[in-house]
Every structure is written in structure tokens, then in C-alpha cells.
Amino acid sequence: MAQAKIQAPRGTLDVLPEDGARRRELVRLAEGIFGRAGYGYAETPIFESTELFARGVGDATDIVEKEMFTFEDQGGRSLTLRPEGTAGVCRAYVEHGLHKRPQPVRVWYLGPFFRHEAPQAGRYRQFAQIGAEALGSDDPSLDAELILLLSELLERAGARGLRLSIGSLGTPETRRTYSEELREHLREREDQLSEDVRARLDRNPLRAFDSDHPGTRAAVADAPRLIDRLAAEDSQHFTEVRALLDDAGLAYEVDGTLVRGLDYYTRTVFEFTSEALGAQSGVGGGGRYDRLVERLGGPPTPGVGWAAGVERILLASLAPAAEERPLVFVALERAEHRRAGFRLVRDLRAHGVAAQMEQAGRSLKGQLKHAARVGADRVVIVGADVLRVRDLRTRDERSAADPDEALALLLEQPPR
Ligand code: HAM
């Protein structure tokens, strides 16, 4: 009896080989960029204790309130599939005493993240992020360095229509005083607000700036701006970050209402969007989180970083033209030539030449068609007494008496 098909869960993505090549290329690009800037590759677990995100990302965020994949393990402990990477990196920093190393500690990471959001183009329930964090210094050059690294990655990946917004959120204290002021402003316009924003007015009025609800947007249009309320040293820090970006010639827009969906930010926040993307236009973003390590039980430690969505970077970029690379296809006149063909393929690969052979029982004609399809520039047809080495571009053909001779021919005639 035919079995029902099993489908992947909603909002997840299969990466098929044709997409896999672009993803690997992006990772190679990131590796080079981070390597030159002194960022070391790090990994943290894909699941962490739920408490880490509740405390780290913040109880009043959408992520913690409604987007986490949380489950209990056999011992009754609450675990969560990581919705983001910063909390885990900070936990590891505390757990391994990395504050005792020379500061700043710079890391980059790559991997899957999970958020239970409504799936749509560019928004998935499992997605990949490339991210970077620098812990242990509040020097404005780190903020600028990280923004420039993200900019370089996105540019070199070919992301189109990029825009950079930056802002500053100051300290939690400034934000508290400001929140009071904003709350009062919004209370006076309460009947205009979306239900969501109204429900959060007490806990997190800043989220009103994130809303696309028309009434809420109207209510925040003339609201006081946090960026105008910063303490002198935070304002100075922001000025310095901007000066470094100006020196680097990076274009940005200061957005006094930039709020990000995570509660740990202090001072600098930034976000790159791409016009090539639809509603989910955020390609990458981040900021400073000078209180997070302490909130996770570590010593007072400033930090700054960002993450960018791998799928969104690729969606925002045009696929590069397929790269031509030399490839030998070993065709078999008959199935019994498998062993000779297999040996030739092994030898070619051992000499650093890309080689494939017939492994699906096609006719010789079918094999030659297949060789062209996989992009081979040369074909070897293995027969009983002779091996024919054919150049598919020039149609040149030479004969060899055995696999060794064929190998010699293929190696002496280096691929173009
Ligand atoms: P985030 O802005 O929440 O920041 O996520 C960073 C990037 O991940 C987004 O710009 C987007 O490209 C991608 N992303 C987020 N959610 C989804 C989704 N559902 N589907 C596809 N892509 C998605 C953070 O995660 C912070 N940890 C960044 C950070 C690091 N801040 C400081 N250090």
C-alpha cells in the first residue's frame, strides 16, 4: 500500500544542492572577512535553558512572549531552541570566564535559529544567521568596526538596494525616564493605538515605534524621541561612532525611532534593510548591549554585535553566474567496465581533478548527454580494449590502452 508523504514542518526550508553552493560561498566570504578582523569562530548549543532567553532577550519581547519553541526534557527542565545567538555567546563568556582573557573577546558564529513566526517570503521558523560579537570593551571603534564588517559582507555577497539605519538607545536609566514621558504621550492618544501596543503600554511603550498600525503610527508621529534625551556620555559615544563611519565613507541614516525586537540593547543600534526584499526587509542588524553579561550573572561587561539572516542575504542578491570548473566524466560502454572506470575516477580525484562516472545505468548516448548536463569538459569512454578520451569543447579524441594511459593523457592536457 502506498504510504502518505511526509512533509517538512511549516516555515522550514530544505537547502537543495543548487542553493547549497551559494550558501557555502557566503560562509567562505564571511570566514575571510572575520579572519582578517581577528574574530574567532565559535559555537554554542542549539538549545539552551529557557531562563537564558527570558532574562537575556527580555520577557516583554515578542520573541520571548510568543515565538519560542520551548519544551521540557525528561528531567522536567525547560529548554528552548535558540531564537537568537547573543544570549548564548554571553552565557558562554561568563561560564568559561572569558573576561579573564585579553579584551575585547571577538567571535563570529553561524547556524540555525528558531522563531515561531507566521511564515512568509523571507520569514521562516528555522533560519540561519551569521553573527558577530565583541565583548569586554565599550570603545566606539568596536561599534563602527562591526557595522563596517556587516556592510562589507552584504556588499560583497551582492545584496542589492541596501540601506543602513543607526540610532542610539542610551542607558536603561535614560530609557526608563524616557519611557515614562512616552507613555504619557501615548496615554493621551490611547484610543488611536492598536490593541497590541495598548496592552504593552505599561511594560514596553517603545514598541509603539515598531508598529505598522495606522492609528499607532499617527500617535507616535509627534512623540518625543529617545535620541533627544540621551545622557551626555551616551550622546558623545554616538557622535564618535558616527564620525568613524563618516571617515570610512559609509552612508547611513540616523533613525531616532529605531527600536529592535530585543530588550538587551544600550547605546548604538543599527539595521541594514534591502529594497530587493518584500515586507521582511531587514537583512541584518544589531547593536550594543552593555548590561547583558551582568544580567546573566557575569561581571559588568560591555558588548556589541550583529546578526544577519543567511536566507535574506541570498534573497537580496542575484545568483552569481555559474562558475565553469573543469570536470572529467567517465562513461562506461558496458556495466562490466565499472571497475576500470571507478579506478580512473579515484586516480583523477587523487590528482586533484574533479571527476564523476556513470552510476545510474544509462545508455552510452544517455551518458554523453548526462556528461554535458553536469558540465563536464572532457569525457572518457571506457571500453573493453580501449579508452577514448574526448574533449567536449574541441571534439578532439585520443585513445588509451588502459586506465593508466588515460590518466596520463588527462593529466598532461591540463584543463583550460
Ligand atoms: P535580529 O534582528 O532579531 O537580531 O535578527 C537578525 C537577522 O536575522 C534579521 O535581520 C534577519 O535577517 C534574520 N531573521 C530574523 N528572524 C528571521 C526569520 N524568522 N526568518 C528569516 N530570517 C530571520 C538578532 O538576532 C540579534 N541577536 C543580533 C545581535 C547580535 N545583536 C547584537 N548582537
Short mmCIF file of C-alpha atoms and ligand atoms in Angstrom, two decimals:
data_model
loop_
_atom_site.label_atom_id
_atom_site.label_comp_id
_atom_site.label_asym_id
_atom_site.label_seq_id
_atom_site.Cartn_x
_atom_site.Cartn_y
_atom_site.Cartn_z
CA MET A 1 0.00 0.00 0.00
CA ALA A 2 1.31 3.46 -0.89
CA GLN A 3 2.32 5.44 2.17
CA ALA A 4 1.27 9.05 2.71
CA LYS A 5 4.08 11.53 2.05
CA ILE A 6 5.67 13.27 4.99
CA GLN A 7 6.25 16.98 4.61
CA ALA A 8 8.69 19.29 6.33
CA PRO A 9 7.17 21.40 9.15
CA ARG A 10 5.65 24.74 8.14
CA GLY A 11 8.11 27.58 7.88
CA THR A 12 11.16 25.36 7.45
CA LEU A 13 13.37 25.23 4.41
CA ASP A 14 15.19 22.47 2.56
CA VAL A 15 18.50 23.57 1.11
CA LEU A 16 18.95 21.65 -2.12
CA PRO A 17 22.42 21.33 -3.69
CA GLU A 18 21.86 24.16 -6.18
CA ASP A 19 21.19 26.53 -3.23
CA GLY A 20 23.82 24.90 -1.08
CA ALA A 21 26.64 26.17 -3.30
CA ARG A 22 25.61 29.80 -2.75
CA ARG A 23 25.28 29.31 0.97
CA ARG A 24 28.76 27.79 1.23
CA GLU A 25 30.14 30.65 -0.84
CA LEU A 26 28.60 33.16 1.58
CA VAL A 27 30.13 31.34 4.53
CA ARG A 28 33.56 31.36 2.84
CA LEU A 29 33.20 35.09 2.29
CA ALA A 30 32.29 35.63 5.96
CA GLU A 31 35.20 33.47 7.08
CA GLY A 32 37.66 35.64 5.16
CA ILE A 33 36.19 38.91 6.41
CA PHE A 34 36.13 37.79 10.07
CA GLY A 35 39.55 36.20 9.88
CA ARG A 36 41.16 39.46 8.75
CA ALA A 37 39.45 41.36 11.59
CA GLY A 38 40.50 38.93 14.33
CA TYR A 39 37.13 37.32 15.03
CA GLY A 40 37.34 33.65 16.03
CA TYR A 41 34.68 31.12 15.08
CA ALA A 42 32.56 29.90 18.00
CA GLU A 43 29.63 27.54 18.50
CA THR A 44 27.12 27.41 21.31
CA PRO A 45 24.31 24.85 21.76
CA ILE A 46 21.20 24.99 19.62
CA PHE A 47 19.08 24.57 22.75
CA GLU A 48 19.62 26.44 25.97
CA SER A 49 17.72 26.80 29.23
CA THR A 50 14.56 28.85 28.67
CA GLU A 51 15.65 31.13 31.51
CA LEU A 52 18.59 32.37 29.39
CA PHE A 53 16.30 33.94 26.80
CA ALA A 54 13.68 35.10 29.32
CA ARG A 55 16.40 37.04 31.15
CA GLY A 56 18.65 37.80 28.19
CA VAL A 57 16.30 38.72 25.36
CA GLY A 58 13.62 40.05 27.73
CA ASP A 59 10.23 38.88 28.99
CA ALA A 60 8.31 41.65 27.25
CA THR A 61 9.60 40.95 23.73
CA ASP A 62 7.58 39.22 21.01
CA ILE A 63 10.33 36.64 20.79
CA VAL A 64 10.02 35.51 24.40
CA GLU A 65 6.28 36.10 24.72
CA LYS A 66 5.16 34.15 21.70
CA GLU A 67 7.85 32.95 19.32
CA MET A 68 9.96 30.44 21.21
CA PHE A 69 10.00 26.71 20.61
CA THR A 70 10.07 25.61 24.24
CA PHE A 71 9.93 22.06 25.55
CA GLU A 72 10.60 20.08 28.69
CA ASP A 73 13.30 17.47 28.77
CA GLN A 74 12.89 14.12 30.54
CA GLY A 75 14.09 15.70 33.78
CA GLY A 76 11.41 18.39 33.67
CA ARG A 77 13.84 21.21 32.77
CA SER A 78 12.51 23.87 30.43
CA LEU A 79 14.63 24.16 27.30
CA THR A 80 14.27 26.41 24.25
CA LEU A 81 15.55 26.20 20.69
CA ARG A 82 17.66 29.35 20.46
CA PRO A 83 15.77 32.25 18.82
CA GLU A 84 18.99 34.31 18.57
CA GLY A 85 22.69 33.96 19.31
CA THR A 86 23.81 36.85 21.52
CA ALA A 87 22.43 35.47 24.78
CA GLY A 88 24.20 32.14 24.22
CA VAL A 89 27.52 33.81 23.42
CA CYS A 90 27.26 35.94 26.59
CA ARG A 91 26.36 32.88 28.66
CA ALA A 92 29.44 31.09 27.31
CA TYR A 93 31.59 34.17 28.03
CA VAL A 94 30.50 34.06 31.69
CA GLU A 95 30.57 30.27 32.01
CA HIS A 96 34.13 29.98 30.68
CA GLY A 97 35.49 33.06 32.44
CA LEU A 98 36.41 34.74 29.15
CA HIS A 99 36.56 38.09 30.96
CA LYS A 100 39.97 36.91 32.22
CA ARG A 101 41.33 36.86 28.66
CA PRO A 102 42.65 39.95 26.92
CA GLN A 103 39.67 42.10 25.96
CA PRO A 104 37.79 42.52 23.73
CA VAL A 105 36.90 38.90 23.02
CA ARG A 106 35.74 38.75 19.39
CA VAL A 107 33.73 35.86 17.99
CA TRP A 108 31.63 35.05 14.97
CA TYR A 109 29.09 32.28 14.54
CA LEU A 110 26.84 30.61 12.06
CA GLY A 111 23.94 28.26 12.49
CA PRO A 112 20.21 27.62 12.74
CA PHE A 113 17.85 29.75 14.82
CA PHE A 114 14.16 29.21 15.57
CA ARG A 115 11.22 31.57 15.92
CA HIS A 116 7.57 30.63 15.78
CA GLU A 117 6.52 33.43 13.44
CA ALA A 118 3.91 33.41 10.66
CA PRO A 119 5.88 32.09 7.67
CA GLN A 120 6.11 34.28 4.58
CA ALA A 121 8.71 35.17 1.95
CA GLY A 122 11.96 35.73 3.84
CA ARG A 123 10.48 34.73 7.19
CA TYR A 124 10.90 31.20 8.41
CA ARG A 125 10.54 29.26 11.63
CA GLN A 126 14.01 27.84 11.18
CA PHE A 127 16.52 30.18 9.55
CA ALA A 128 20.29 30.58 9.53
CA GLN A 129 22.19 33.54 10.89
CA ILE A 130 25.76 34.66 10.53
CA GLY A 131 26.62 36.79 13.54
CA ALA A 132 29.49 38.50 15.32
CA GLU A 133 30.01 39.75 18.88
CA ALA A 134 32.78 41.74 20.57
CA LEU A 135 32.75 41.62 24.37
CA GLY A 136 34.70 43.47 27.01
CA SER A 137 35.07 46.98 25.64
CA ASP A 138 32.78 49.93 25.06
CA ASP A 139 35.14 51.61 22.63
CA PRO A 140 33.10 53.27 19.86
CA SER A 141 35.55 51.90 17.29
CA LEU A 142 34.13 48.43 18.01
CA ASP A 143 30.63 49.61 17.11
CA ALA A 144 31.99 51.12 13.90
CA GLU A 145 34.14 48.07 13.15
CA LEU A 146 31.17 45.73 13.45
CA ILE A 147 28.92 47.91 11.30
CA LEU A 148 31.64 48.05 8.65
CA LEU A 149 32.14 44.29 8.75
CA LEU A 150 28.42 43.72 8.18
CA SER A 151 28.42 46.28 5.40
CA GLU A 152 31.38 44.55 3.73
CA LEU A 153 29.75 41.14 3.99
CA LEU A 154 26.47 42.35 2.49
CA GLU A 155 28.18 44.32 -0.28
CA ARG A 156 30.49 41.51 -1.26
CA ALA A 157 27.65 38.98 -1.14
CA GLY A 158 25.98 41.16 -3.77
CA ALA A 159 22.96 42.27 -1.70
CA ARG A 160 21.09 44.95 -3.63
CA GLY A 161 19.35 48.15 -2.53
CA LEU A 162 20.99 48.33 0.89
CA ARG A 163 20.18 51.00 3.42
CA LEU A 164 21.72 51.43 6.84
CA SER A 165 19.84 52.99 9.75
CA ILE A 166 21.55 53.73 13.02
CA GLY A 167 20.35 55.09 16.32
CA SER A 168 21.22 55.17 19.98
CA LEU A 169 19.11 53.94 22.87
CA GLY A 170 21.31 55.31 25.68
CA THR A 171 21.24 53.53 29.04
CA PRO A 172 18.36 51.63 30.65
CA GLU A 173 18.01 54.52 33.14
CA THR A 174 17.62 57.10 30.37
CA ARG A 175 15.19 54.76 28.67
CA ARG A 176 13.12 54.39 31.84
CA THR A 177 12.72 58.13 32.27
CA TYR A 178 12.02 58.50 28.58
CA SER A 179 9.51 55.61 28.67
CA GLU A 180 7.53 57.50 31.29
CA GLU A 181 7.43 60.54 29.05
CA LEU A 182 6.45 58.45 26.02
CA ARG A 183 3.82 56.53 27.97
CA GLU A 184 2.19 59.77 28.97
CA HIS A 185 2.22 60.96 25.37
CA LEU A 186 0.65 57.70 24.20
CA ARG A 187 -1.92 57.59 27.03
CA GLU A 188 -3.27 60.90 25.77
CA ARG A 189 -3.85 59.17 22.42
CA GLU A 190 -4.81 55.77 23.78
CA ASP A 191 -7.94 55.33 21.66
CA GLN A 192 -5.80 55.61 18.49
CA LEU A 193 -3.46 52.77 19.48
CA SER A 194 -3.53 49.18 18.30
CA GLU A 195 -4.65 46.67 20.89
CA ASP A 196 -1.21 45.16 20.95
CA VAL A 197 0.56 48.43 21.73
CA ARG A 198 -2.09 49.37 24.31
CA ALA A 199 -1.62 46.04 26.08
CA ARG A 200 2.13 46.68 26.30
CA LEU A 201 1.90 50.34 27.22
CA ASP A 202 2.91 49.66 30.80
CA ARG A 203 5.70 47.24 30.12
CA ASN A 204 7.20 48.39 26.83
CA PRO A 205 5.85 51.59 25.29
CA LEU A 206 8.85 51.84 22.91
CA ARG A 207 7.41 49.04 20.86
CA ALA A 208 4.86 51.55 19.55
CA PHE A 209 7.57 52.75 17.12
CA ASP A 210 7.72 49.25 15.64
CA SER A 211 4.02 49.12 14.78
CA ASP A 212 2.62 49.49 11.28
CA HIS A 213 -0.90 50.09 12.64
CA PRO A 214 -2.04 53.45 11.14
CA GLY A 215 -3.50 54.86 14.38
CA THR A 216 -0.38 53.94 16.32
CA ARG A 217 1.82 55.47 13.66
CA ALA A 218 -0.13 58.70 13.87
CA ALA A 219 0.16 58.66 17.66
CA VAL A 220 3.94 58.29 17.60
CA ALA A 221 4.49 60.80 14.79
CA ASP A 222 4.86 63.74 17.19
CA ALA A 223 6.08 61.74 20.18
CA PRO A 224 9.28 62.77 21.97
CA ARG A 225 12.39 60.93 20.68
CA LEU A 226 14.75 58.98 22.86
CA ILE A 227 17.70 60.15 20.79
CA ASP A 228 17.00 63.72 22.02
CA ARG A 229 17.09 62.58 25.65
CA LEU A 230 20.47 60.82 25.76
CA ALA A 231 22.89 61.49 28.61
CA ALA A 232 25.98 63.47 27.61
CA GLU A 233 28.37 60.49 27.56
CA ASP A 234 25.99 58.36 25.51
CA SER A 235 25.48 61.18 23.07
CA GLN A 236 29.26 61.61 22.84
CA HIS A 237 29.68 57.86 22.22
CA PHE A 238 27.16 58.01 19.39
CA THR A 239 28.88 61.05 17.88
CA GLU A 240 32.17 59.16 17.90
CA VAL A 241 30.65 56.07 16.24
CA ARG A 242 29.18 58.30 13.55
CA ALA A 243 32.48 60.10 12.99
CA LEU A 244 34.23 56.77 12.41
CA LEU A 245 31.56 55.69 9.92
CA ASP A 246 31.80 59.08 8.19
CA ASP A 247 35.58 58.68 7.91
CA ALA A 248 35.03 55.27 6.36
CA GLY A 249 32.67 56.82 3.81
CA LEU A 250 29.74 54.62 4.81
CA ALA A 251 26.34 56.14 4.11
CA TYR A 252 23.66 55.82 6.82
CA GLU A 253 20.56 57.46 8.08
CA VAL A 254 20.10 58.35 11.73
CA ASP A 255 16.77 56.95 12.82
CA GLY A 256 15.66 58.30 16.18
CA THR A 257 12.90 55.70 16.38
CA LEU A 258 14.88 52.59 15.57
CA VAL A 259 13.78 50.00 18.12
CA ARG A 260 14.84 46.47 17.71
CA GLY A 261 12.86 43.45 18.85
CA LEU A 262 15.24 42.54 21.67
CA ASP A 263 15.44 44.21 25.08
CA TYR A 264 19.16 43.99 25.76
CA TYR A 265 20.29 46.95 23.68
CA THR A 266 22.02 50.02 25.10
CA ARG A 267 23.58 52.89 23.13
CA THR A 268 24.19 52.05 19.43
CA VAL A 269 21.59 50.12 17.42
CA PHE A 270 21.69 49.57 13.66
CA GLU A 271 19.92 47.75 10.90
CA PHE A 272 20.53 47.11 7.21
CA THR A 273 17.45 46.75 5.03
CA SER A 274 17.30 45.82 1.37
CA GLU A 275 14.87 47.23 -1.16
CA ALA A 276 15.17 43.93 -3.02
CA LEU A 277 13.22 42.24 -0.22
CA GLY A 278 9.50 42.49 0.39
CA ALA A 279 7.88 43.15 3.76
CA GLN A 280 10.66 41.32 5.60
CA SER A 281 13.28 43.84 4.54
CA GLY A 282 15.70 43.51 7.47
CA VAL A 283 18.85 41.77 6.23
CA GLY A 284 20.96 42.20 9.32
CA GLY A 285 21.09 44.25 12.47
CA GLY A 286 22.45 44.55 15.94
CA GLY A 287 23.81 46.93 18.49
CA ARG A 288 25.46 47.41 21.83
CA TYR A 289 24.33 45.50 24.94
CA ASP A 290 26.42 46.84 27.80
CA ARG A 291 24.30 45.30 30.59
CA LEU A 292 23.59 41.86 29.18
CA VAL A 293 26.56 39.93 30.59
CA GLU A 294 25.82 41.29 34.03
CA ARG A 295 22.15 40.38 33.67
CA LEU A 296 23.29 36.81 33.02
CA GLY A 297 25.28 36.71 36.26
CA GLY A 298 28.67 37.81 34.92
CA PRO A 299 30.82 40.82 35.78
CA PRO A 300 29.86 44.20 34.25
CA THR A 301 30.97 43.74 30.64
CA PRO A 302 30.06 45.85 27.64
CA GLY A 303 29.39 44.17 24.31
CA VAL A 304 28.34 44.89 20.76
CA GLY A 305 27.42 42.72 17.79
CA TRP A 306 25.04 41.86 14.99
CA ALA A 307 23.41 39.01 13.14
CA ALA A 308 22.32 38.71 9.53
CA GLY A 309 19.88 36.24 8.01
CA VAL A 310 21.55 33.91 5.52
CA GLU A 311 18.33 33.34 3.54
CA ARG A 312 17.61 37.07 3.40
CA ILE A 313 21.12 37.92 2.19
CA LEU A 314 20.73 35.40 -0.62
CA LEU A 315 17.20 36.61 -1.46
CA ALA A 316 18.53 40.17 -1.69
CA SER A 317 21.39 39.16 -4.02
CA LEU A 318 21.34 38.00 -7.62
CA ALA A 319 22.62 34.47 -8.08
CA PRO A 320 26.15 34.73 -9.50
CA ALA A 321 26.72 33.17 -12.91
CA ALA A 322 27.60 29.51 -12.56
CA GLU A 323 31.33 29.16 -12.32
CA GLU A 324 32.94 27.00 -15.01
CA ARG A 325 35.13 24.39 -13.48
CA PRO A 326 36.91 21.56 -15.21
CA LEU A 327 35.32 18.15 -14.80
CA VAL A 328 36.02 14.77 -16.33
CA PHE A 329 33.07 12.42 -16.85
CA VAL A 330 33.88 8.73 -17.09
CA ALA A 331 31.36 6.92 -19.30
CA LEU A 332 31.13 3.14 -19.47
CA GLU A 333 30.48 1.24 -22.67
CA ARG A 334 29.07 -1.57 -20.59
CA ALA A 335 28.35 -2.14 -16.89
CA GLU A 336 31.28 -4.57 -16.66
CA HIS A 337 33.65 -1.64 -17.22
CA ARG A 338 32.64 -0.25 -13.85
CA ARG A 339 35.84 -1.32 -12.06
CA ALA A 340 38.18 0.23 -14.61
CA GLY A 341 36.05 3.41 -14.65
CA PHE A 342 35.89 3.58 -10.86
CA ARG A 343 39.66 3.27 -10.61
CA LEU A 344 40.17 6.05 -13.13
CA VAL A 345 37.81 8.33 -11.18
CA ARG A 346 39.68 7.59 -7.94
CA ASP A 347 43.03 8.32 -9.59
CA LEU A 348 41.81 11.56 -11.14
CA ARG A 349 40.42 12.80 -7.82
CA ALA A 350 43.66 11.80 -6.08
CA HIS A 351 45.46 14.06 -8.57
CA GLY A 352 43.10 16.93 -7.74
CA VAL A 353 40.99 16.63 -10.89
CA ALA A 354 37.20 16.73 -10.46
CA ALA A 355 35.73 13.51 -11.86
CA GLN A 356 32.39 11.72 -11.95
CA MET A 357 31.35 8.46 -13.52
CA GLU A 358 28.22 6.79 -14.77
CA GLN A 359 26.32 5.37 -11.78
CA ALA A 360 22.73 5.08 -12.96
CA GLY A 361 22.82 2.53 -15.78
CA ARG A 362 22.23 4.94 -18.69
CA SER A 363 22.86 4.00 -22.32
CA LEU A 364 26.10 5.35 -23.79
CA LYS A 365 24.13 8.03 -25.60
CA GLY A 366 22.37 8.91 -22.35
CA GLN A 367 25.73 9.07 -20.58
CA LEU A 368 27.14 11.56 -23.09
CA LYS A 369 24.07 13.73 -22.67
CA HIS A 370 24.43 13.48 -18.91
CA ALA A 371 28.12 14.44 -19.13
CA ALA A 372 27.14 17.68 -20.87
CA ARG A 373 24.39 18.28 -18.31
CA VAL A 374 26.77 18.04 -15.35
CA GLY A 375 29.13 20.44 -17.13
CA ALA A 376 31.98 18.06 -17.98
CA ASP A 377 34.59 19.45 -20.37
CA ARG A 378 36.13 16.03 -21.05
CA VAL A 379 34.70 12.53 -21.27
CA VAL A 380 36.47 9.22 -21.07
CA ILE A 381 34.59 6.31 -22.64
CA VAL A 382 35.80 3.10 -21.05
CA GLY A 383 35.52 0.12 -23.41
CA ALA A 384 36.81 -3.45 -23.47
CA ASP A 385 40.13 -2.80 -25.28
CA VAL A 386 40.36 0.93 -25.48
CA LEU A 387 39.57 4.07 -23.54
CA ARG A 388 38.64 7.08 -25.62
CA VAL A 389 39.47 10.49 -24.13
CA ARG A 390 37.28 13.14 -25.75
CA ASP A 391 37.43 16.90 -25.31
CA LEU A 392 33.81 18.03 -25.42
CA ARG A 393 34.70 21.59 -26.43
CA THR A 394 37.17 20.88 -29.27
CA ARG A 395 35.80 17.40 -30.13
CA ASP A 396 39.43 16.16 -30.09
CA GLU A 397 39.66 12.47 -29.31
CA ARG A 398 42.62 10.35 -28.25
CA SER A 399 42.86 6.68 -27.37
CA ALA A 400 44.46 4.93 -24.43
CA ALA A 401 45.10 1.24 -23.94
CA ASP A 402 44.40 1.19 -20.18
CA PRO A 403 43.27 3.47 -17.31
CA ASP A 404 46.87 4.45 -16.50
CA GLU A 405 47.47 5.70 -20.00
CA ALA A 406 44.12 7.52 -19.98
CA LEU A 407 45.08 9.11 -16.66
CA ALA A 408 48.40 10.26 -18.12
CA LEU A 409 46.62 11.79 -21.10
CA LEU A 410 44.14 13.59 -18.87
CA LEU A 411 46.86 14.93 -16.61
CA GLU A 412 49.17 16.05 -19.41
CA GLN A 413 46.39 18.01 -21.01
CA PRO A 414 45.59 20.38 -18.20
CA PRO A 415 42.04 21.67 -18.17
CA ARG A 416 41.55 25.14 -19.59
P1 HAM B 1 17.51 40.12 14.80
O1 HAM B 1 17.33 41.44 14.16
O2 HAM B 1 16.38 39.58 15.59
O3 HAM B 1 18.80 40.23 15.71
O4 HAM B 1 17.90 39.06 13.71
C1 HAM B 1 18.98 39.29 12.83
C2 HAM B 1 18.63 38.89 11.42
O5 HAM B 1 18.15 37.54 11.38
C3 HAM B 1 17.48 39.69 10.80
O6 HAM B 1 17.97 40.91 10.28
C4 HAM B 1 17.02 38.75 9.70
O7 HAM B 1 17.85 38.87 8.55
C5 HAM B 1 17.25 37.39 10.31
N1 HAM B 1 15.97 36.83 10.80
C6 HAM B 1 15.36 37.08 11.98
N2 HAM B 1 14.21 36.40 12.08
C7 HAM B 1 14.08 35.68 10.93
C8 HAM B 1 13.10 34.77 10.41
N3 HAM B 1 12.03 34.43 11.11
N4 HAM B 1 13.30 34.25 9.17
C9 HAM B 1 14.41 34.57 8.44
N5 HAM B 1 15.37 35.42 8.89
C10 HAM B 1 15.21 35.97 10.11
C11 HAM B 1 19.33 39.24 16.47
O8 HAM B 1 19.02 38.07 16.36
C12 HAM B 1 20.41 39.70 17.41
N6 HAM B 1 20.94 38.53 18.13
C13 HAM B 1 21.50 40.42 16.66
C14 HAM B 1 22.61 40.89 17.54
C15 HAM B 1 23.80 40.30 17.73
N7 HAM B 1 22.59 41.97 18.31
C16 HAM B 1 23.73 42.06 18.97
N8 HAM B 1 24.46 41.05 18.63
#
